[in-house]
CSV table of C-alpha atoms in Angstrom, one decimal:
chain,number,residue,atom,x,y,z
A,804,UNK,CA,-158.5,-34.2,-161.2
A,805,UNK,CA,-158.9,-36.6,-164.1
A,806,UNK,CA,-156.9,-39.6,-163.1
A,807,UNK,CA,-155.3,-41.2,-166.2
A,808,UNK,CA,-155.0,-44.9,-166.9
A,809,UNK,CA,-152.1,-46.8,-165.3
A,810,UNK,CA,-152.0,-44.5,-162.2
A,811,UNK,CA,-154.3,-46.7,-160.3
A,812,UNK,CA,-154.0,-50.5,-159.9
A,813,UNK,CA,-156.6,-52.7,-161.6
A,814,UNK,CA,-157.9,-53.7,-158.2
A,815,UNK,CA,-158.5,-50.0,-157.2
A,816,UNK,CA,-160.2,-49.3,-160.6
A,817,UNK,CA,-162.4,-52.4,-160.2
A,818,UNK,CA,-163.3,-51.5,-156.6
A,819,UNK,CA,-164.4,-48.0,-157.6
A,820,UNK,CA,-166.4,-49.2,-160.5
A,821,UNK,CA,-168.1,-51.6,-158.1
A,822,UNK,CA,-168.7,-48.7,-155.7
A,823,UNK,CA,-170.3,-46.7,-158.5
A,824,UNK,CA,-172.6,-49.5,-159.7
A,825,UNK,CA,-175.2,-49.1,-157.0
A,826,UNK,CA,-175.0,-45.3,-157.3
A,827,UNK,CA,-175.7,-45.5,-161.0
A,828,UNK,CA,-178.5,-47.9,-160.4
A,829,UNK,CA,-180.2,-45.7,-157.8
A,830,UNK,CA,-179.6,-42.6,-160.0
A,831,UNK,CA,-181.4,-44.1,-162.9
A,832,UNK,CA,-184.3,-45.2,-160.8
A,833,UNK,CA,-184.5,-41.8,-159.0
A,834,UNK,CA,-184.3,-39.9,-162.4
A,835,UNK,CA,-187.0,-42.0,-164.0
A,836,UNK,CA,-189.3,-40.9,-161.3
A,837,UNK,CA,-188.0,-37.3,-161.6
A,838,UNK,CA,-188.8,-37.4,-165.3
A,839,UNK,CA,-192.4,-38.5,-164.7
A,840,UNK,CA,-192.9,-35.4,-162.6
A,841,UNK,CA,-190.8,-33.0,-164.7
A,842,UNK,CA,-190.2,-34.1,-168.4
A,843,UNK,CA,-187.7,-31.3,-169.0
A,844,UNK,CA,-185.3,-33.4,-166.7
A,845,UNK,CA,-184.0,-35.2,-169.8
A,846,UNK,CA,-182.8,-32.1,-171.8
A,847,UNK,CA,-181.6,-30.6,-168.5
A,848,UNK,CA,-179.4,-33.6,-167.9
A,849,UNK,CA,-177.9,-33.1,-171.3
A,850,UNK,CA,-177.4,-29.4,-170.6
A,851,UNK,CA,-175.7,-30.3,-167.3
A,852,UNK,CA,-173.4,-32.8,-169.1
A,853,UNK,CA,-172.5,-30.1,-171.7
A,854,UNK,CA,-171.9,-27.4,-169.0
A,855,UNK,CA,-169.7,-29.8,-167.0
A,856,UNK,CA,-167.7,-30.8,-170.1
A,857,UNK,CA,-167.1,-27.2,-171.1
A,858,UNK,CA,-166.2,-25.7,-167.7
A,859,UNK,CA,-163.6,-28.5,-167.3
A,860,UNK,CA,-161.9,-27.2,-170.4
A,861,UNK,CA,-161.1,-23.9,-168.7
A,862,UNK,CA,-157.8,-24.7,-167.0
A,863,UNK,CA,-156.4,-22.3,-164.5
A,864,UNK,CA,-152.8,-22.1,-163.1
A,865,UNK,CA,-152.3,-23.3,-159.5
A,866,UNK,CA,-149.4,-23.4,-157.1
A,867,UNK,CA,-146.6,-25.7,-158.1
A,868,UNK,CA,-146.6,-24.9,-161.8
A,869,UNK,CA,-149.6,-27.2,-162.6
A,870,UNK,CA,-153.1,-26.5,-163.6
A,871,UNK,CA,-156.6,-27.4,-162.5
A,872,UNK,CA,-160.2,-26.7,-163.4
A,873,UNK,CA,-163.7,-26.3,-161.9
A,874,UNK,CA,-166.3,-29.0,-162.5
A,875,UNK,CA,-169.7,-27.6,-161.8
A,876,UNK,CA,-171.0,-30.7,-160.0
A,877,UNK,CA,-172.5,-28.8,-157.0
A,878,UNK,CA,-174.2,-26.4,-159.3
A,879,UNK,CA,-175.7,-29.2,-161.2
A,880,UNK,CA,-176.9,-30.9,-158.1
A,881,UNK,CA,-178.7,-27.7,-157.0
A,882,UNK,CA,-180.3,-27.2,-160.5
A,883,UNK,CA,-181.0,-30.9,-161.4
A,884,UNK,CA,-180.9,-32.8,-158.1
A,885,UNK,CA,-177.9,-34.8,-157.0
A,886,UNK,CA,-179.0,-38.0,-158.7
A,887,UNK,CA,-179.5,-36.4,-162.1
A,888,UNK,CA,-176.2,-34.4,-161.5
A,889,UNK,CA,-174.4,-37.8,-161.0
A,890,UNK,CA,-175.7,-38.9,-164.5
A,891,UNK,CA,-174.7,-35.6,-166.1
A,892,UNK,CA,-171.2,-35.8,-164.8
A,893,UNK,CA,-171.0,-39.4,-165.7
A,894,UNK,CA,-171.9,-38.6,-169.4
A,895,UNK,CA,-169.4,-35.8,-169.5
A,896,UNK,CA,-166.5,-37.9,-168.1
A,897,UNK,CA,-167.4,-40.8,-170.4
A,898,UNK,CA,-167.2,-38.5,-173.4
A,899,UNK,CA,-163.9,-37.0,-172.2
A,900,UNK,CA,-162.3,-40.4,-171.7
A,901,UNK,CA,-163.3,-42.1,-174.9
A,902,UNK,CA,-163.3,-39.3,-177.4
A,903,UNK,CA,-160.7,-36.9,-176.0
A,904,UNK,CA,-158.5,-39.0,-173.9
A,905,UNK,CA,-159.0,-36.8,-170.8
A,906,UNK,CA,-159.1,-39.3,-167.9
A,907,UNK,CA,-158.5,-43.0,-168.1
A,908,UNK,CA,-160.8,-45.7,-169.5
A,909,UNK,CA,-160.0,-48.1,-166.6
A,910,UNK,CA,-160.0,-45.1,-164.2
A,911,UNK,CA,-163.4,-44.0,-165.3
A,912,UNK,CA,-165.1,-45.4,-162.2
A,913,UNK,CA,-162.6,-43.5,-160.0
A,914,UNK,CA,-163.1,-40.2,-161.8
A,915,UNK,CA,-166.9,-40.5,-161.6
A,916,UNK,CA,-166.7,-41.6,-158.0
A,917,UNK,CA,-164.8,-38.3,-157.2
A,918,UNK,CA,-166.5,-35.8,-159.5
A,919,UNK,CA,-169.9,-37.4,-160.1
A,920,UNK,CA,-170.6,-38.8,-156.6
A,921,UNK,CA,-168.6,-37.2,-153.8
A,922,UNK,CA,-168.7,-33.7,-155.3
A,923,UNK,CA,-172.4,-33.2,-156.1
A,924,UNK,CA,-173.7,-35.0,-152.9
A,925,UNK,CA,-171.3,-33.2,-150.5
A,926,UNK,CA,-172.1,-29.9,-152.3
A,927,UNK,CA,-175.8,-30.5,-152.3
A,928,UNK,CA,-175.9,-31.5,-148.7
A,929,UNK,CA,-174.2,-28.2,-147.7
A,930,UNK,CA,-176.5,-26.2,-149.9
A,931,UNK,CA,-179.5,-27.8,-148.3
A,932,UNK,CA,-178.0,-27.0,-144.9
A,933,UNK,CA,-177.7,-23.4,-145.8
A,934,UNK,CA,-181.2,-23.4,-147.2
A,935,UNK,CA,-182.5,-24.8,-144.0
A,936,UNK,CA,-181.1,-21.9,-142.1
A,937,UNK,CA,-182.5,-19.4,-144.7
A,938,UNK,CA,-179.2,-18.8,-146.4
A,939,UNK,CA,-179.4,-20.7,-149.7
A,940,UNK,CA,-176.8,-18.5,-151.5
A,941,UNK,CA,-174.2,-19.1,-148.7
A,942,UNK,CA,-175.1,-22.8,-148.9
A,943,UNK,CA,-174.4,-22.7,-152.6
A,944,UNK,CA,-171.1,-21.0,-152.1
A,945,UNK,CA,-169.9,-23.3,-149.3
A,946,UNK,CA,-171.3,-26.4,-151.1
A,947,UNK,CA,-169.3,-25.5,-154.3
A,948,UNK,CA,-166.1,-24.9,-152.3
A,949,UNK,CA,-166.2,-28.0,-150.1
A,950,UNK,CA,-167.7,-30.2,-152.8
A,951,UNK,CA,-164.7,-29.9,-155.1
A,952,UNK,CA,-162.2,-30.1,-152.2
A,953,UNK,CA,-163.7,-33.3,-150.9
A,954,UNK,CA,-163.4,-34.8,-154.4
A,955,UNK,CA,-159.8,-33.6,-154.6
A,956,UNK,CA,-159.0,-35.2,-151.2
A,957,UNK,CA,-160.5,-38.5,-152.5
A,958,UNK,CA,-158.4,-38.4,-155.7
A,959,UNK,CA,-155.3,-37.6,-153.5
A,960,UNK,CA,-156.0,-40.6,-151.3
A,961,UNK,CA,-156.7,-43.0,-154.3
A,962,UNK,CA,-153.3,-42.0,-155.8
A,963,UNK,CA,-151.4,-41.9,-152.5
A,964,UNK,CA,-152.3,-45.4,-151.4
A,965,UNK,CA,-151.0,-47.0,-154.6
A,966,UNK,CA,-147.4,-47.5,-153.3
A,967,UNK,CA,-148.9,-49.2,-150.2
A,968,UNK,CA,-151.1,-51.7,-152.1
A,969,UNK,CA,-149.4,-52.3,-155.4
A,970,UNK,CA,-145.6,-52.8,-155.4
A,971,UNK,CA,-142.9,-55.2,-156.3
A,972,UNK,CA,-141.3,-57.6,-153.9
A,973,UNK,CA,-138.5,-55.0,-153.4
A,974,UNK,CA,-141.1,-52.4,-152.5
A,975,UNK,CA,-141.0,-50.3,-155.8
A,976,UNK,CA,-144.5,-49.0,-156.7
A,977,UNK,CA,-146.2,-50.5,-159.7
A,978,UNK,CA,-148.5,-47.6,-160.4
A,979,UNK,CA,-148.7,-44.0,-159.0
A,980,UNK,CA,-145.4,-43.7,-157.1
A,981,UNK,CA,-146.3,-40.7,-154.9
A,982,UNK,CA,-147.1,-41.5,-151.3
A,983,UNK,CA,-150.0,-39.9,-149.4
A,984,UNK,CA,-147.6,-37.3,-148.0
A,985,UNK,CA,-147.2,-35.9,-151.5
A,986,UNK,CA,-150.4,-36.7,-153.3
A,987,UNK,CA,-152.9,-35.4,-150.7
A,988,UNK,CA,-151.2,-32.0,-150.1
A,989,UNK,CA,-150.6,-31.6,-153.9
A,990,UNK,CA,-154.3,-32.2,-154.7
A,991,UNK,CA,-155.7,-30.2,-151.8
A,992,UNK,CA,-153.4,-27.1,-152.2
A,993,UNK,CA,-154.6,-26.5,-155.8
A,994,UNK,CA,-158.2,-26.8,-154.8
A,995,UNK,CA,-158.2,-25.2,-151.4
A,996,UNK,CA,-156.2,-22.2,-152.5
A,997,UNK,CA,-157.5,-21.6,-156.0
A,998,UNK,CA,-160.0,-23.8,-157.7
A,999,UNK,CA,-162.4,-24.2,-154.8
A,1000,UNK,CA,-163.0,-20.4,-154.8
A,1001,UNK,CA,-163.7,-20.4,-158.6
A,1002,UNK,CA,-166.1,-23.4,-158.1
A,1003,UNK,CA,-167.9,-21.6,-155.3
A,1004,UNK,CA,-168.3,-18.3,-157.1
A,1005,UNK,CA,-169.5,-20.0,-160.3
A,1006,UNK,CA,-172.0,-22.0,-158.3
A,1007,UNK,CA,-173.5,-19.2,-156.4
A,1008,UNK,CA,-173.6,-16.7,-159.3
A,1009,UNK,CA,-175.4,-19.1,-161.7
A,1010,UNK,CA,-177.7,-20.4,-159.0
A,1011,UNK,CA,-178.7,-16.8,-158.2
A,1012,UNK,CA,-179.2,-16.0,-161.9
A,1013,UNK,CA,-181.4,-19.1,-162.6
A,1014,UNK,CA,-183.3,-18.4,-159.4
A,1015,UNK,CA,-184.2,-15.0,-160.6
A,1016,UNK,CA,-184.6,-15.5,-164.3
A,1017,UNK,CA,-185.9,-19.1,-164.7
A,1018,UNK,CA,-186.8,-20.5,-161.3
A,1019,UNK,CA,-188.9,-23.3,-162.9
A,1020,UNK,CA,-185.7,-24.9,-164.0
A,1021,UNK,CA,-184.6,-25.5,-160.4
A,1022,UNK,CA,-184.8,-29.0,-159.0
A,1023,UNK,CA,-186.9,-27.8,-156.1
A,1024,UNK,CA,-189.7,-26.4,-158.3
A,1025,UNK,CA,-192.3,-28.8,-159.7
A,1026,UNK,CA,-193.2,-26.6,-162.6
A,1027,UNK,CA,-192.1,-27.4,-166.2
A,1028,UNK,CA,-189.8,-24.8,-167.6
A,1029,UNK,CA,-191.3,-22.9,-170.5
A,1030,UNK,CA,-188.2,-23.4,-172.7
A,1031,UNK,CA,-185.0,-25.1,-171.4
A,1032,UNK,CA,-182.7,-23.6,-174.0
A,1033,UNK,CA,-183.7,-20.0,-173.4
A,1034,UNK,CA,-180.8,-19.6,-170.9
A,1035,UNK,CA,-178.6,-22.5,-171.5
A,1036,UNK,CA,-178.0,-22.6,-175.2
A,1037,UNK,CA,-176.5,-19.1,-175.4
A,1038,UNK,CA,-174.4,-19.8,-172.3
A,1039,UNK,CA,-173.1,-23.1,-173.7
A,1040,UNK,CA,-172.4,-21.4,-177.1
A,1041,UNK,CA,-170.4,-18.6,-175.4
A,1042,UNK,CA,-168.4,-21.2,-173.3
A,1043,UNK,CA,-167.6,-23.2,-176.4
A,1044,UNK,CA,-166.4,-20.1,-178.2
A,1045,UNK,CA,-164.3,-19.0,-175.3
A,1046,UNK,CA,-162.9,-22.5,-174.5
A,1047,UNK,CA,-159.4,-21.7,-176.0
A,1048,UNK,CA,-158.9,-19.5,-173.0
A,1049,UNK,CA,-158.2,-22.8,-171.2
A,1050,UNK,CA,-155.0,-23.0,-173.2
A,1051,UNK,CA,-153.6,-20.0,-171.5
A,1052,UNK,CA,-152.7,-22.0,-168.4
A,1053,UNK,CA,-149.6,-23.9,-169.3
A,1054,UNK,CA,-148.6,-27.2,-167.7
A,1055,UNK,CA,-150.4,-30.4,-166.9
A,1056,UNK,CA,-152.7,-31.0,-163.9
A,1057,UNK,CA,-150.9,-32.6,-161.0
A,1058,UNK,CA,-150.5,-36.4,-161.5
A,1059,UNK,CA,-151.5,-36.3,-165.2
A,1060,UNK,CA,-147.9,-36.5,-166.6
A,1061,UNK,CA,-146.7,-38.7,-169.3
A,1062,UNK,CA,-143.8,-41.1,-168.4
A,1063,UNK,CA,-141.2,-38.5,-169.1
A,1064,UNK,CA,-143.0,-36.1,-166.8
A,1065,UNK,CA,-143.3,-38.8,-164.1
A,1066,UNK,CA,-139.5,-39.3,-164.1
A,1067,UNK,CA,-138.9,-35.6,-163.9
A,1068,UNK,CA,-141.3,-35.3,-160.9
A,1069,UNK,CA,-139.8,-38.2,-159.1
A,1070,UNK,CA,-136.3,-36.6,-159.5
A,1071,UNK,CA,-137.7,-33.3,-158.2
A,1072,UNK,CA,-139.0,-35.1,-155.1
A,1073,UNK,CA,-135.8,-37.1,-154.6
A,1074,UNK,CA,-137.5,-40.4,-155.3
A,1075,UNK,CA,-136.4,-43.5,-157.3
A,1076,UNK,CA,-136.4,-42.0,-160.8
A,1077,UNK,CA,-137.8,-44.9,-162.8
A,1078,UNK,CA,-141.2,-45.3,-164.4
A,1079,UNK,CA,-143.2,-47.8,-162.4
A,1080,UNK,CA,-143.6,-51.1,-164.3
A,1081,UNK,CA,-147.5,-51.0,-164.3
A,1082,UNK,CA,-147.4,-47.4,-165.7
A,1083,UNK,CA,-144.9,-48.3,-168.4
A,1084,UNK,CA,-146.6,-51.4,-169.6
A,1085,UNK,CA,-150.2,-50.6,-168.9
A,1086,UNK,CA,-153.2,-49.6,-171.0
A,1087,UNK,CA,-152.4,-47.4,-174.1
A,1088,UNK,CA,-155.6,-46.0,-175.5
A,1089,UNK,CA,-155.4,-43.4,-178.3
A,1090,UNK,CA,-158.5,-41.1,-178.3
A,1091,UNK,CA,-159.7,-39.7,-181.6
A,1092,UNK,CA,-159.4,-36.1,-180.4
A,1093,UNK,CA,-156.7,-36.6,-177.8
A,1094,UNK,CA,-155.9,-33.4,-175.8
A,1095,UNK,CA,-158.9,-31.7,-177.5
A,1096,UNK,CA,-157.1,-31.1,-180.8
A,1097,UNK,CA,-156.4,-32.4,-184.3
A,1098,UNK,CA,-153.0,-32.7,-186.0
A,1099,UNK,CA,-152.2,-29.8,-188.3
A,1100,UNK,CA,-155.0,-27.6,-186.8
A,1101,UNK,CA,-154.0,-24.6,-184.5
A,1102,UNK,CA,-154.7,-25.5,-180.9
A,1103,UNK,CA,-157.4,-22.8,-180.3
A,1104,UNK,CA,-159.3,-24.0,-183.3
A,1105,UNK,CA,-159.0,-27.6,-182.2
A,1106,UNK,CA,-160.3,-26.6,-178.8
A,1107,UNK,CA,-163.4,-25.0,-180.2
A,1108,UNK,CA,-164.0,-27.9,-182.6
A,1109,UNK,CA,-163.7,-30.3,-179.6
A,1110,UNK,CA,-166.2,-28.2,-177.6
A,1111,UNK,CA,-168.6,-28.2,-180.6
A,1112,UNK,CA,-168.2,-31.9,-181.1
A,1113,UNK,CA,-169.0,-32.5,-177.4
A,1114,UNK,CA,-172.1,-30.4,-177.7
A,1115,UNK,CA,-173.3,-32.3,-180.8
A,1116,UNK,CA,-172.6,-35.7,-179.3
A,1117,UNK,CA,-174.4,-34.9,-176.0
A,1118,UNK,CA,-177.3,-33.5,-178.0
A,1119,UNK,CA,-177.6,-36.7,-179.9
A,1120,UNK,CA,-177.6,-38.7,-176.7
A,1121,UNK,CA,-180.3,-36.5,-175.2
A,1122,UNK,CA,-182.4,-36.9,-178.4
A,1123,UNK,CA,-182.1,-40.7,-178.3
A,1124,UNK,CA,-182.9,-41.0,-174.6
A,1125,UNK,CA,-185.8,-38.6,-174.9
A,1126,UNK,CA,-187.2,-40.5,-177.9
A,1127,UNK,CA,-186.9,-43.8,-176.1
A,1128,UNK,CA,-188.6,-42.4,-173.0
A,1129,UNK,CA,-191.4,-41.0,-175.0
A,1130,UNK,CA,-191.9,-44.3,-176.7
A,1131,UNK,CA,-192.0,-46.2,-173.4
A,1132,UNK,CA,-194.5,-43.7,-171.9
A,1133,UNK,CA,-196.8,-43.9,-175.0
């Protein structure tokens, strides 16, 4: 679901950054208030960012020979609140884009809009609906399932409208060349049939576990957790160690092909088999740890090193933010 650079027009990218600007602003204001009531919110946002980063490394095969992954956004909304979840996902996606080349730099706003806004808020709304009718576990399951599918639908629409809004005088697409009739079914089929169920199961299982073993960590409880890392640090460590399992699923996610892959897909769909001009001559950013690996290092080791690097970087950000907040308060 990570939209790469040069798949969306600059206008689309700018519009989605503009759409996210008020969401980020409100999120920061809401979370500041939340921190005053529950100081553990700062490390929990870091934990949420780390969890989202790691779970997105676990690719699974989906119909059509491509891959996809869970995100954990609904779970984070239930545990941290939707505004804090938005910030956690934003941090994870920023790190993925700039350090690991997963998702575009210009497309960052679009990716956060889908995974950091639509997903947690849709999922949390459905969770609260289930809770209202005394079925919070069902609400968590349904929220996880529909949250990620609404995000996939949004990504499919963003990609599918590109041939309509960005094309040459002769009608050839400048960016993503796949129309809505291809992009929306492709995105939804992967998530409706496979990934949505994984997201739903992970959401309800971890929610149930935290509810029983550490209820003070839930967004809905005002109490400070006794020790945030008691549950999360072992879980994140295990996820980082097992992250190479994500390499077992071969193939790229739908729409995340390089130029050669784009041409092959266009031929397969009996479309004009030429790389769109905007994609061929667009932004070319080389991330330090592109594709979660290093040259000359076996892929599984590179995956684990990438996971460990992400945990360290997120930990540093949390320490800095926590220290600045403590300084402001004092």
